[in-house]
């Protein structure tokens, strides 16, 4: 916990003079997504509030916002914890992803599409793989799908899916097999990008649907085993 709190202290400068619960929530959301606070971690009001230099009320409001986003859970008489997803949660996240991401592709207008951000993220994933940084590959993968959703040019959809992708990161932190999980999707992302460059929405949607189905099976297989093991250890 000491290392995590030191990192939060570095974030204190981001708050400036206009510290708000929303900005605190943004910082904590990013730290949770990065794995600084893994699923199951108890978040201390005193320690985190001190590291960020914010009041207890501000921090509690930030916790409330992140609880609403399903990233945190409040346990009576125990405190606030980073949420541990169930297998059913993971399956529901993927159902949501398929509904939204495939609908985004179907709703695209006539090509060409603005694919610069998608292409950049594909290259980031390849570069991270060459360096053996598989967690960075996972981050690039999430960013790829975030940029795919952004093609809809809908702030509401972007905001909704930001929360969904943040929840997904909770599952990835539990799985803890980043290479096995993310390496196959470097080529799949490139294939989706090429289909979009070709202006073929039907092929893009088919590739995306297959991607999500295979990813769900792979994540659930490992996640069920890891959650079961953790339960047995406890």
Tab-separated table of N, CA and C in Angstrom, residues 8 15 20 26 30 36-37 49 67 70 81 99 103 109 117-118 121 131 133 135 142 148 167 172 181-182 184 190 197:
chain	number	residue	atom	x	y	z
A	8	UNK	N	-0.089	8.147	-5.476
A	8	UNK	CA	-1.199	9.092	-5.345
A	8	UNK	C	-0.695	10.466	-4.940
A	15	UNK	N	-4.721	18.056	-8.950
A	15	UNK	CA	-5.958	18.602	-8.407
A	15	UNK	C	-5.979	20.126	-8.442
A	20	UNK	N	-12.146	18.661	-6.865
A	20	UNK	CA	-13.541	18.236	-6.831
A	20	UNK	C	-13.579	16.728	-6.721
A	26	UNK	N	-11.580	10.623	-11.040
A	26	UNK	CA	-10.807	10.387	-12.261
A	26	UNK	C	-9.443	9.783	-11.925
A	30	UNK	N	-8.267	5.874	-12.784
A	30	UNK	CA	-7.059	5.564	-13.553
A	30	UNK	C	-6.137	4.632	-12.782
A	36	UNK	N	-2.889	-0.353	-9.690
A	36	UNK	CA	-2.270	0.100	-8.438
A	36	UNK	C	-3.076	-0.396	-7.237
A	37	UNK	N	-4.396	-0.425	-7.404
A	37	UNK	CA	-5.277	-0.959	-6.372
A	37	UNK	C	-6.001	-2.168	-6.969
A	49	UNK	N	-6.952	10.054	1.399
A	49	UNK	CA	-7.256	11.474	1.552
A	49	UNK	C	-6.009	12.278	1.875
A	67	UNK	N	-18.416	3.788	-6.908
A	67	UNK	CA	-19.312	2.684	-6.548
A	67	UNK	C	-20.462	2.601	-7.547
A	70	UNK	N	-19.551	0.804	-10.533
A	70	UNK	CA	-19.283	-0.605	-10.238
A	70	UNK	C	-17.812	-0.928	-10.109
A	81	UNK	N	-13.996	-1.210	-0.876
A	81	UNK	CA	-13.058	-2.120	-1.516
A	81	UNK	C	-13.158	-1.994	-3.034
A	99	UNK	N	-23.179	-5.726	-27.991
A	99	UNK	CA	-24.316	-4.897	-28.375
A	99	UNK	C	-23.865	-3.524	-28.864
A	103	UNK	N	-22.982	-2.423	-32.914
A	103	UNK	CA	-23.933	-1.402	-33.361
A	103	UNK	C	-23.196	-0.175	-33.893
A	109	UNK	N	-21.295	5.665	-41.276
A	109	UNK	CA	-21.736	6.157	-42.578
A	109	UNK	C	-20.867	5.594	-43.695
A	117	UNK	N	-6.456	7.308	-35.194
A	117	UNK	CA	-6.272	6.903	-33.800
A	117	UNK	C	-6.242	5.380	-33.671
A	118	UNK	N	-7.098	4.692	-34.424
A	118	UNK	CA	-7.097	3.223	-34.395
A	118	UNK	C	-5.764	2.675	-34.890
A	121	UNK	N	-3.029	3.052	-32.264
A	121	UNK	CA	-3.128	2.115	-31.147
A	121	UNK	C	-2.688	0.718	-31.574
A	131	UNK	N	8.517	-5.512	-27.146
A	131	UNK	CA	9.278	-5.274	-25.922
A	131	UNK	C	8.913	-6.250	-24.809
A	133	UNK	N	6.127	-6.288	-23.167
A	133	UNK	CA	5.326	-5.616	-22.142
A	133	UNK	C	3.859	-5.968	-22.386
A	135	UNK	N	1.264	-6.251	-20.352
A	135	UNK	CA	0.233	-5.404	-19.751
A	135	UNK	C	-0.014	-4.176	-20.615
A	142	UNK	N	-7.450	-2.306	-25.016
A	142	UNK	CA	-8.606	-1.556	-24.510
A	142	UNK	C	-8.754	-0.236	-25.262
A	148	UNK	N	-12.529	2.567	-31.354
A	148	UNK	CA	-13.543	2.026	-32.258
A	148	UNK	C	-14.915	2.591	-31.910
A	167	UNK	N	-14.462	-1.552	-15.911
A	167	UNK	CA	-14.847	-2.811	-15.254
A	167	UNK	C	-14.084	-3.986	-15.848
A	172	UNK	N	-9.232	-8.315	-15.975
A	172	UNK	CA	-7.885	-8.579	-16.481
A	172	UNK	C	-6.869	-8.660	-15.345
A	181	UNK	N	-3.572	-13.819	-22.687
A	181	UNK	CA	-4.845	-13.145	-22.875
A	181	UNK	C	-4.833	-12.193	-24.065
A	182	UNK	N	-3.756	-11.419	-24.224
A	182	UNK	CA	-3.781	-10.305	-25.168
A	182	UNK	C	-3.037	-10.534	-26.483
A	184	UNK	N	-3.052	-12.796	-28.889
A	184	UNK	CA	-3.779	-13.139	-30.117
A	184	UNK	C	-4.525	-11.962	-30.744
A	190	UNK	N	-5.572	-5.621	-36.015
A	190	UNK	CA	-5.087	-5.194	-37.331
A	190	UNK	C	-6.068	-5.603	-38.429
A	197	UNK	N	-10.591	0.097	-43.229
A	197	UNK	CA	-9.917	0.824	-44.308
A	197	UNK	C	-10.520	0.460	-45.656
